[in-house]
GROMACS .gro file of C-alpha atoms in nm:
model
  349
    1UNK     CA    1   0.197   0.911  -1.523
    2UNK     CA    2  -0.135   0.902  -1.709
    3UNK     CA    3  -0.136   0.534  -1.743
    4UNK     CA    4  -0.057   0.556  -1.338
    5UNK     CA    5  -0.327   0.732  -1.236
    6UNK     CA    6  -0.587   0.542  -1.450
    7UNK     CA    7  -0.460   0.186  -1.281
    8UNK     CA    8  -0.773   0.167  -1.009
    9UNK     CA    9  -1.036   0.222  -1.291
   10UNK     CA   10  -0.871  -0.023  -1.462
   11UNK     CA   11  -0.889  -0.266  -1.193
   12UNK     CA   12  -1.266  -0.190  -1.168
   13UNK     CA   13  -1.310  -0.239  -1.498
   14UNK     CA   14  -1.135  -0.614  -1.516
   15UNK     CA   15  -1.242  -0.714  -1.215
   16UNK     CA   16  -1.628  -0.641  -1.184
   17UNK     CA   17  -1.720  -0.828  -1.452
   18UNK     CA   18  -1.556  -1.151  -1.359
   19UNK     CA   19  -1.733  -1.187  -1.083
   20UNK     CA   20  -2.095  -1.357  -1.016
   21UNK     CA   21  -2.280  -1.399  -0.704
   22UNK     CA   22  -1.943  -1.306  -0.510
   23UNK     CA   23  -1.732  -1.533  -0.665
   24UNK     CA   24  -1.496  -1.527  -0.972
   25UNK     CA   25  -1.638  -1.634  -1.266
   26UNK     CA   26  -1.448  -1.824  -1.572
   27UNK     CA   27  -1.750  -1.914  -1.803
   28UNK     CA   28  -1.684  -1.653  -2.079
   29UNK     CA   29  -1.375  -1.826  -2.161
   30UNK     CA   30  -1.506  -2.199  -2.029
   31UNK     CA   31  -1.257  -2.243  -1.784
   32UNK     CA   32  -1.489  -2.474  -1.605
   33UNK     CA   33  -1.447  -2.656  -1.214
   34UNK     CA   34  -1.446  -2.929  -1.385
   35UNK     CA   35  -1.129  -2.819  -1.554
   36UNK     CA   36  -0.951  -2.681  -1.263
   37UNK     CA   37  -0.981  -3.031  -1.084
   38UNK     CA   38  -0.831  -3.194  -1.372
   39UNK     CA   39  -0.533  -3.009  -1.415
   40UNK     CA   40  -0.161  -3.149  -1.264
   41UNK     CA   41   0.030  -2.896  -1.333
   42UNK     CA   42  -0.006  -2.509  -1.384
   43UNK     CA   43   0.255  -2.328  -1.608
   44UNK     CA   44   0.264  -1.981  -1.629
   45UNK     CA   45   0.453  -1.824  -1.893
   46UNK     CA   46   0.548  -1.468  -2.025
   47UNK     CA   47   0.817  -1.170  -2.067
   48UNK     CA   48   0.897  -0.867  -1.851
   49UNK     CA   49   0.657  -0.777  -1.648
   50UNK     CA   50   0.416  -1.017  -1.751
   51UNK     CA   51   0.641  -1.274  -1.637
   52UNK     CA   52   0.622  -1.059  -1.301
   53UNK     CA   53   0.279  -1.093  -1.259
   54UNK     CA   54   0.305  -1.456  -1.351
   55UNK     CA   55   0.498  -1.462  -0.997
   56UNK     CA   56   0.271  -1.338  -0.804
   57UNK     CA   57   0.037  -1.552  -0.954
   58UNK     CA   58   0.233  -1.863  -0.852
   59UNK     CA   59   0.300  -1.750  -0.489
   60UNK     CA   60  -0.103  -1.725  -0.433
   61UNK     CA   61  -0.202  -1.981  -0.613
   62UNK     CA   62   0.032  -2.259  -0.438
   63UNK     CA   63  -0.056  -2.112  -0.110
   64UNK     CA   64  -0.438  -2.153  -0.161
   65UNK     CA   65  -0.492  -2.471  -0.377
   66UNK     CA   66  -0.209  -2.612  -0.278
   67UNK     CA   67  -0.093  -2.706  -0.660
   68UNK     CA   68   0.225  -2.706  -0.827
   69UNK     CA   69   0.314  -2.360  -1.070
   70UNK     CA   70   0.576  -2.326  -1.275
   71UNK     CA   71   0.659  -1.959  -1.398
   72UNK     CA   72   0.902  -1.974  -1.711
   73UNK     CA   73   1.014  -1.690  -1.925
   74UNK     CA   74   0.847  -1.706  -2.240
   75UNK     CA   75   1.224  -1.691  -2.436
   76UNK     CA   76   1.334  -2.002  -2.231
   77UNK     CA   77   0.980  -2.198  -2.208
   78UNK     CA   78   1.054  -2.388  -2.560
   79UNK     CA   79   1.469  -2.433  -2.531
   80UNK     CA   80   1.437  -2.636  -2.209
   81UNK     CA   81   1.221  -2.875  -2.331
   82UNK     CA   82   0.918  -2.843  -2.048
   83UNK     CA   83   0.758  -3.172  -1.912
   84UNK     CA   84   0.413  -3.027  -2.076
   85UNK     CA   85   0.139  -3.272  -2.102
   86UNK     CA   86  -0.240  -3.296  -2.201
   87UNK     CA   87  -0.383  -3.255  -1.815
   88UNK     CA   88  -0.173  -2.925  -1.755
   89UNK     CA   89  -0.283  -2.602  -1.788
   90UNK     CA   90  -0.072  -2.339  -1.972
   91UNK     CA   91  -0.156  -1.972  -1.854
   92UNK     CA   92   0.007  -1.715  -2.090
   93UNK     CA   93   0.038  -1.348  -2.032
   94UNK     CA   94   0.085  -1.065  -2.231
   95UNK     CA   95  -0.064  -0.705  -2.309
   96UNK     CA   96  -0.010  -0.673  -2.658
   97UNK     CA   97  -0.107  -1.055  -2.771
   98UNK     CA   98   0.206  -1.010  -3.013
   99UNK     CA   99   0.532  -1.096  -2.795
  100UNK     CA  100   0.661  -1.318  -3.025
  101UNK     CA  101   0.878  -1.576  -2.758
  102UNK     CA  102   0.489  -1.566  -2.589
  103UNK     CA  103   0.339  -1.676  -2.866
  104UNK     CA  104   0.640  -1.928  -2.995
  105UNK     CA  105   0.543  -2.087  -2.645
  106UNK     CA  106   0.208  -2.085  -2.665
  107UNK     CA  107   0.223  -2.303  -3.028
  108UNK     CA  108   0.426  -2.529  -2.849
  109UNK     CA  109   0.166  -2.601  -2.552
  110UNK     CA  110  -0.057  -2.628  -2.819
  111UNK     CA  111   0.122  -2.939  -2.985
  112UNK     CA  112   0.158  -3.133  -2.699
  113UNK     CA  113  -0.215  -3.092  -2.631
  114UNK     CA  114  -0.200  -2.881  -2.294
  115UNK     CA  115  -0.492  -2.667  -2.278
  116UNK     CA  116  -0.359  -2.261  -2.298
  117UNK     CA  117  -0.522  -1.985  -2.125
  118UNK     CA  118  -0.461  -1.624  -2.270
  119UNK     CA  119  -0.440  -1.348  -2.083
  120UNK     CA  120  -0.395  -1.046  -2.313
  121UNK     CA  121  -0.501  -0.689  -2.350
  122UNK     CA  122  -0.584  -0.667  -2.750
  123UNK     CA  123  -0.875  -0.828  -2.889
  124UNK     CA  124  -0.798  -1.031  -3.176
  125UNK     CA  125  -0.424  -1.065  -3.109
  126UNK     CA  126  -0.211  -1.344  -3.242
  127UNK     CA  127  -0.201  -1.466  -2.917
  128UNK     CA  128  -0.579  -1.412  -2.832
  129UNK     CA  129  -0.600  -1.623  -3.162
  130UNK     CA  130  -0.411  -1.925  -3.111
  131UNK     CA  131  -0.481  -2.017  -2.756
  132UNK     CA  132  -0.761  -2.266  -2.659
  133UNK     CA  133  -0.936  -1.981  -2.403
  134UNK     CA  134  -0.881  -1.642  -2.403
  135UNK     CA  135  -0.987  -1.343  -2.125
  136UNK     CA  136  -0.893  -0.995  -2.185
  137UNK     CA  137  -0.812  -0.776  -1.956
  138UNK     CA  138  -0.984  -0.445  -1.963
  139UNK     CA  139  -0.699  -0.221  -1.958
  140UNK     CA  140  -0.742  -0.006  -2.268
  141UNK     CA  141  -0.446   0.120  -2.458
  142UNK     CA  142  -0.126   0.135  -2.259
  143UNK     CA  143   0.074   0.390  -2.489
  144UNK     CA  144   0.375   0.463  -2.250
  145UNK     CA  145   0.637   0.140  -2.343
  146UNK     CA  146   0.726   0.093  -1.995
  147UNK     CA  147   0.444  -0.107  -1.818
  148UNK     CA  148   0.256   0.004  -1.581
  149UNK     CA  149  -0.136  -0.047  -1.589
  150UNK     CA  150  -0.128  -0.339  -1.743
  151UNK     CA  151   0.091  -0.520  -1.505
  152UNK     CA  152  -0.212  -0.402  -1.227
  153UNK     CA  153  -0.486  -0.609  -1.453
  154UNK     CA  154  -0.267  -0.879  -1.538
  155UNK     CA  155  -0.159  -0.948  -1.170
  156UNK     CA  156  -0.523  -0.880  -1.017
  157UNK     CA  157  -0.621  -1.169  -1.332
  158UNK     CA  158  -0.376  -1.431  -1.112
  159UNK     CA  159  -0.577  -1.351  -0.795
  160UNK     CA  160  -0.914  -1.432  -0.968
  161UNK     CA  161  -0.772  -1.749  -1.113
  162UNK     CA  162  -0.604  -1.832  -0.782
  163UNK     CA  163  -0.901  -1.794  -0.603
  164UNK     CA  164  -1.117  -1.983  -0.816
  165UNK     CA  165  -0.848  -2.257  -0.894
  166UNK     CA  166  -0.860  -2.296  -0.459
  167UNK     CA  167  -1.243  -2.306  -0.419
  168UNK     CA  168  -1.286  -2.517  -0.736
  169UNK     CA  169  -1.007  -2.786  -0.601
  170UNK     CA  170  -1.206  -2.695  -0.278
  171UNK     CA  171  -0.874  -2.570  -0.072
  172UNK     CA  172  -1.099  -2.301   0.033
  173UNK     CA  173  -1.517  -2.314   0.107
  174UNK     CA  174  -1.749  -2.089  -0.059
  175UNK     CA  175  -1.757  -1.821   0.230
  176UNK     CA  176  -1.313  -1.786   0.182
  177UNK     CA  177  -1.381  -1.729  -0.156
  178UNK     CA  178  -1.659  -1.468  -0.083
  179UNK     CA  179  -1.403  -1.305   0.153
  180UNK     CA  180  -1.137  -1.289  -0.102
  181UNK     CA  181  -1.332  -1.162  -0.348
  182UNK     CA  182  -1.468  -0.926  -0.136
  183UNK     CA  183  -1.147  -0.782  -0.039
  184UNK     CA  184  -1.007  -0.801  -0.418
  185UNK     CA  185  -1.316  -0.598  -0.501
  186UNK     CA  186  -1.213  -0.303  -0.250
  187UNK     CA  187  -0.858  -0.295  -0.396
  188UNK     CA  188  -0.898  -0.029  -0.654
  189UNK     CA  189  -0.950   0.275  -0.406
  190UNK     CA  190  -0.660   0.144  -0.206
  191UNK     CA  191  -0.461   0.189  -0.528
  192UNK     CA  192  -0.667   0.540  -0.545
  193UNK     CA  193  -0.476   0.656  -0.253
  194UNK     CA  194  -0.122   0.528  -0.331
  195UNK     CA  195  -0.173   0.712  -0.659
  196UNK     CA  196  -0.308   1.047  -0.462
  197UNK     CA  197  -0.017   1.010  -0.206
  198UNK     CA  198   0.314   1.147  -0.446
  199UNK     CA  199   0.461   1.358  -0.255
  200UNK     CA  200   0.659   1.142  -0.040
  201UNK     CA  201   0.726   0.937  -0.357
  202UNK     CA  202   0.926   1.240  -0.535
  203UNK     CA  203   1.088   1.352  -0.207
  204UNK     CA  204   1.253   0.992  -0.180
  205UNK     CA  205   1.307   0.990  -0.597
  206UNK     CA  206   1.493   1.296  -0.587
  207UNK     CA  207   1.745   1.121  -0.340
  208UNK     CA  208   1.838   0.899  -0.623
  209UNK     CA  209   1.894   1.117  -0.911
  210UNK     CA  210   2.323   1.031  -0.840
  211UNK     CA  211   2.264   0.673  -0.800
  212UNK     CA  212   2.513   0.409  -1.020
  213UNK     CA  213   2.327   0.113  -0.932
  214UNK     CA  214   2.047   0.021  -0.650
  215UNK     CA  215   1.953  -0.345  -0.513
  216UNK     CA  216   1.563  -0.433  -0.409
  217UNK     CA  217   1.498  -0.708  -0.202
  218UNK     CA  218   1.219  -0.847  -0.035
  219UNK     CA  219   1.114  -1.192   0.063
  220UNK     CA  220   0.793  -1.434  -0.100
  221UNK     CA  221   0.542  -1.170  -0.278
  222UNK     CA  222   0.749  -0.902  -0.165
  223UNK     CA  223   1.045  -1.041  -0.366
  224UNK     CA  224   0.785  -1.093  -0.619
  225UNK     CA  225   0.702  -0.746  -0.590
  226UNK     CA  226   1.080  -0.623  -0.582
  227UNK     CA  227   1.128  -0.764  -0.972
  228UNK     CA  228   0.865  -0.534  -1.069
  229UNK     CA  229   1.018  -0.255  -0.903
  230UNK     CA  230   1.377  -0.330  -1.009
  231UNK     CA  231   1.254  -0.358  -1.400
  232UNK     CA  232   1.074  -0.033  -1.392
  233UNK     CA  233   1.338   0.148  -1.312
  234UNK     CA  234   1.631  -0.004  -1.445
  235UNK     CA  235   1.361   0.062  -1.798
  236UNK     CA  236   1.320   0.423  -1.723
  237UNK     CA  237   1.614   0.560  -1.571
  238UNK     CA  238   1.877   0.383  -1.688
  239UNK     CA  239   2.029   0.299  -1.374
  240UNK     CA  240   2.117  -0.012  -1.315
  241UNK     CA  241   1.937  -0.224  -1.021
  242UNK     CA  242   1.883  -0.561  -0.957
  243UNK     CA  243   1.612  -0.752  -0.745
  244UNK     CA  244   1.711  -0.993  -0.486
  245UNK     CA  245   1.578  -1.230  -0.241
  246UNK     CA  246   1.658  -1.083   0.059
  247UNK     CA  247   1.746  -1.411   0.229
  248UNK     CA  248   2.043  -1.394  -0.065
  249UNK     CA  249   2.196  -1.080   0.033
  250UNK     CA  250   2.485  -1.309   0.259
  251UNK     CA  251   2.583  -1.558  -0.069
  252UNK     CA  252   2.803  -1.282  -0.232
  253UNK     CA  253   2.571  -0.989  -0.292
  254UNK     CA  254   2.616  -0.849   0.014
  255UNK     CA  255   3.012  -0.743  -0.105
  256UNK     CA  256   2.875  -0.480  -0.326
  257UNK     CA  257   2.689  -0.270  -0.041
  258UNK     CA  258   2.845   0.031   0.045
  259UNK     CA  259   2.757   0.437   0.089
  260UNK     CA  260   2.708   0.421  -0.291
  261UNK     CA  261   2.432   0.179  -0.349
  262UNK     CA  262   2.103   0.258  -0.254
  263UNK     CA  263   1.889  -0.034  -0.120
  264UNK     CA  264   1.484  -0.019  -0.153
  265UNK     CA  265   1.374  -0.292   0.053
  266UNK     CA  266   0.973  -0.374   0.032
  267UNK     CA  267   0.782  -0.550   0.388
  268UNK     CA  268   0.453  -0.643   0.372
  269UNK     CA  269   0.360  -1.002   0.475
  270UNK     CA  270   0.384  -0.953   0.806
  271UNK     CA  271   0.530  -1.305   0.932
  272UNK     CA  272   0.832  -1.252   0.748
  273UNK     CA  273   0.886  -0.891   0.822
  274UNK     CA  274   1.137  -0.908   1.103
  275UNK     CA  275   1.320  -1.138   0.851
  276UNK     CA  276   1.348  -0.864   0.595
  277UNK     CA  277   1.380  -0.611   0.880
  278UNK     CA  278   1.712  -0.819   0.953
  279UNK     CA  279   1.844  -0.784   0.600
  280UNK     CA  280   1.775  -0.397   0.610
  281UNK     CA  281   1.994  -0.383   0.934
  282UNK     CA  282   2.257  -0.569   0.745
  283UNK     CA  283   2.258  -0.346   0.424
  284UNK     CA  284   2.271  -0.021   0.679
  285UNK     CA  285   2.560  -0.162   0.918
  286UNK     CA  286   2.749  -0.132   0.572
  287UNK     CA  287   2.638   0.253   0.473
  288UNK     CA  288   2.361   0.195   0.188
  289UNK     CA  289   2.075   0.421   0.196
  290UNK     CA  290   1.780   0.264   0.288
  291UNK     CA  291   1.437   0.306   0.128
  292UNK     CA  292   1.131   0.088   0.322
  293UNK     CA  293   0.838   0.041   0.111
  294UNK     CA  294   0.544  -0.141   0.443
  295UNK     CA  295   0.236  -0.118   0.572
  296UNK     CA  296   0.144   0.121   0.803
  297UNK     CA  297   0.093  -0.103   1.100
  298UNK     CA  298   0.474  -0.181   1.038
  299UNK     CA  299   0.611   0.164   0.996
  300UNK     CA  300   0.443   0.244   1.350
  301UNK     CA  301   0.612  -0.019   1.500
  302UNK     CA  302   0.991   0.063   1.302
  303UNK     CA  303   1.289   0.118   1.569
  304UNK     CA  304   1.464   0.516   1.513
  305UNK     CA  305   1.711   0.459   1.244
  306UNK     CA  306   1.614   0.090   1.081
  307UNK     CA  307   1.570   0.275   0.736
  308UNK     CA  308   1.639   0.582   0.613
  309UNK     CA  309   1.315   0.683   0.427
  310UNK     CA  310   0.992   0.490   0.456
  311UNK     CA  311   0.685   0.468   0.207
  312UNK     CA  312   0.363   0.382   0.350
  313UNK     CA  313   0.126   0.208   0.203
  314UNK     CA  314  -0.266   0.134   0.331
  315UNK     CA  315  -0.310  -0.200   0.488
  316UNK     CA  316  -0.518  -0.483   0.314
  317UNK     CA  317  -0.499  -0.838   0.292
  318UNK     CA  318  -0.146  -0.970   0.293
  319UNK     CA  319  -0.207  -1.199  -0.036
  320UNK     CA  320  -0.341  -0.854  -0.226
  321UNK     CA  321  -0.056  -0.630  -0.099
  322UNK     CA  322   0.154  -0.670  -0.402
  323UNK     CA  323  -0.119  -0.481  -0.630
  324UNK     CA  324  -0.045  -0.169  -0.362
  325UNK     CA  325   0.238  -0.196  -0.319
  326UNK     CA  326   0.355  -0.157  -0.663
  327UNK     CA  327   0.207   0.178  -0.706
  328UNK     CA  328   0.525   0.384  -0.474
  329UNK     CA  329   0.785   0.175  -0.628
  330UNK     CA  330   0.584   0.283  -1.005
  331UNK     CA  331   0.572   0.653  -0.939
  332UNK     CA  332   0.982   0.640  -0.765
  333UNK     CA  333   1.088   0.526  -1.140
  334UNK     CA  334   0.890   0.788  -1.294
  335UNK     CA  335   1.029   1.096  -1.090
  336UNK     CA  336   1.365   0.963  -1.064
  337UNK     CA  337   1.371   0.981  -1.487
  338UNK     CA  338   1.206   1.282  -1.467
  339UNK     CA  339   1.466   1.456  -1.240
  340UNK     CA  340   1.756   1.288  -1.417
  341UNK     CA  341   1.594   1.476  -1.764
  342UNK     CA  342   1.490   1.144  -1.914
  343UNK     CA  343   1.162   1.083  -2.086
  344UNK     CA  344   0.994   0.780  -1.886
  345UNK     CA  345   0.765   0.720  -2.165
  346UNK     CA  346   0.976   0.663  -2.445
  347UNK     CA  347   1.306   0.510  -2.306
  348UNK     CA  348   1.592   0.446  -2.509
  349UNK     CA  349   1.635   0.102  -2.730
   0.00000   0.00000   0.00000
């Protein structure tokens, strides 16, 4: 819970110095423009949560610069033999610069020539060590084993690349970028008040203190988001959830929803939230509990009855909702160990 509450000075931390004059700045690493222009493809590689944020990462930076990402898991980057090559760029994540199937991938973009970008937490890491650029994040120590705060830095890292990727490949003008910036730079006191806001976080975690099993879904960065949310809890309280795209729910999953299995659905990019709405409707005609994680603006406008419980969250840019949004579904694994007598900081295994 610590770790939690210290995510929007975190933020601050990472994000303030990376940028100059209003726009994201590479140079301490020399990730030029130059470079950005050059590259074909971007990979983006790591484990758990890191892998997570790697998502996110690919979702905005595809939608802004309009070039190809490919997010692998850093155990099956090197077994499927990756068409790497010397104009891609290789972005690898991690907090403790140490995950070994990281850094096994990492050497391998390294001998084909690709250039690597680290993203770690630990100065001096292997991983800091061996790649060709290196940016920490500005984290400090995350002592809890579950993730929590260093998921925030490493995700709000993928907005400053994607942003800067886009305006160097010129997708986006110089006043976008400002914009973006300028709305990634007010992020940390919308965290503030997701943090400050737990009491309707416990009520709902104390609903789910029985539960065998729960699904997430969500559609785009909300699906995105949903793996996140699935992991932490799944980590923490040992019960067993998965993370779906809600779209998916009708190819087979949709046979295990009954009065038994809880279903946290997440709705924040607006265009597709009568989609997801749909999907909740579904899940609820067949008895599962429903638990909406949205935006204000679309709890106000929720029919009587569409979910069970709903989490608000503060509305901000639709591409930076995913670093809010993250914060209920955090804090809903914490008190649902807590009230199931487990200690969230120090799971089993």
């Amino acid at each position: 819970l610590k770790e939690i509450c210290e995510q929007p000075d975190a933020l601050k931390k990472t994000i303030n110095p990376r940028i100059k004059n209003g726009l994201p700045d590479f140079s301490e690493c020399g990730l030029t423009d130059e470079k950005l222009r050059s590259y074909h493809h971007i990979y983006i590689v790591g484990c758990g949560s890191a892998m997570h944020a790697g998502m996110v990462g690919k979702y905005v930076i595809e939608k802004l610069a309009r070039t190809p990402v490919v997010v692998d898991i850093a155990s099956e980057f090197r077994y499927r033999d990756p068409l790497l090559a010397p104009d891609d760029l290789v972005v690898i994540i991690s907090q403790s610069g140490e995950t070994a199937d990281t850094l096994a991938a990492l050497k391998l973009a390294n001998s084909i020539g690709a250039d690597t970008l680290a993203i770690v937490n630990v100065v001096g890491s292997s991983i800091a060590r061996e790649a060709k650029m290196v940016m920490y994040t500005l984290a400090g120590p995350e002592i809890s084993v579950c993730s929590t705060k260093a998921y925030m830095v490493q995700a709000a890292f993928m907005y400053l690349l994607a942003f800067r990727v886009a305006y160097a490949r010129n997708a986006i003008d110089e006043e976008q970028c400002r914009q973006l910036i300028s709305e990634l730079s007010q992020i940390p006191s919308k965290v503030q008040k997701c943090v400050d806001d737990q009491t309707q976080y416990q009520k709902v975690a104390s609903k789910l203190i029985s539960a065998d099993s729960l699904l997430y879904i969500g559609r785009g960065l909300d699906y995105a988001l949903s793996m996140e949310g699935s992991l932490k809890l799944k980590e923490i309280s040992y019960i067993h959830s998965e993370s779906y795209a809600a779209g998916e729910l009708k190819h087979g999953t949709i046979s295990l929803i009954d009065e038994d299995v809880p279903v946290i659905a997440v709705a924040t990019q607006t265009g597709i939230i009568p989609k997801t709405i749909s999907n909740v409707v579904e899940v609820k005609s067949r008895g599962a509990k429903v638990i909406l994680v949205c935006t204000d603006a679309c709890a106000r406008e929720l029919k009587d009855g569409v979910a069970d419980y709903v989490i608000e969250i503060p509305h901000t840019d639709e591409l930076l909702m995913p670093i809010t949004a993250v914060v209920p579904l955090q804090i809903l694994a914490y008190y649902t160990s807590i009230n199931r007598g487990i200690d969230p900081d120090k799971p089993k295994n």
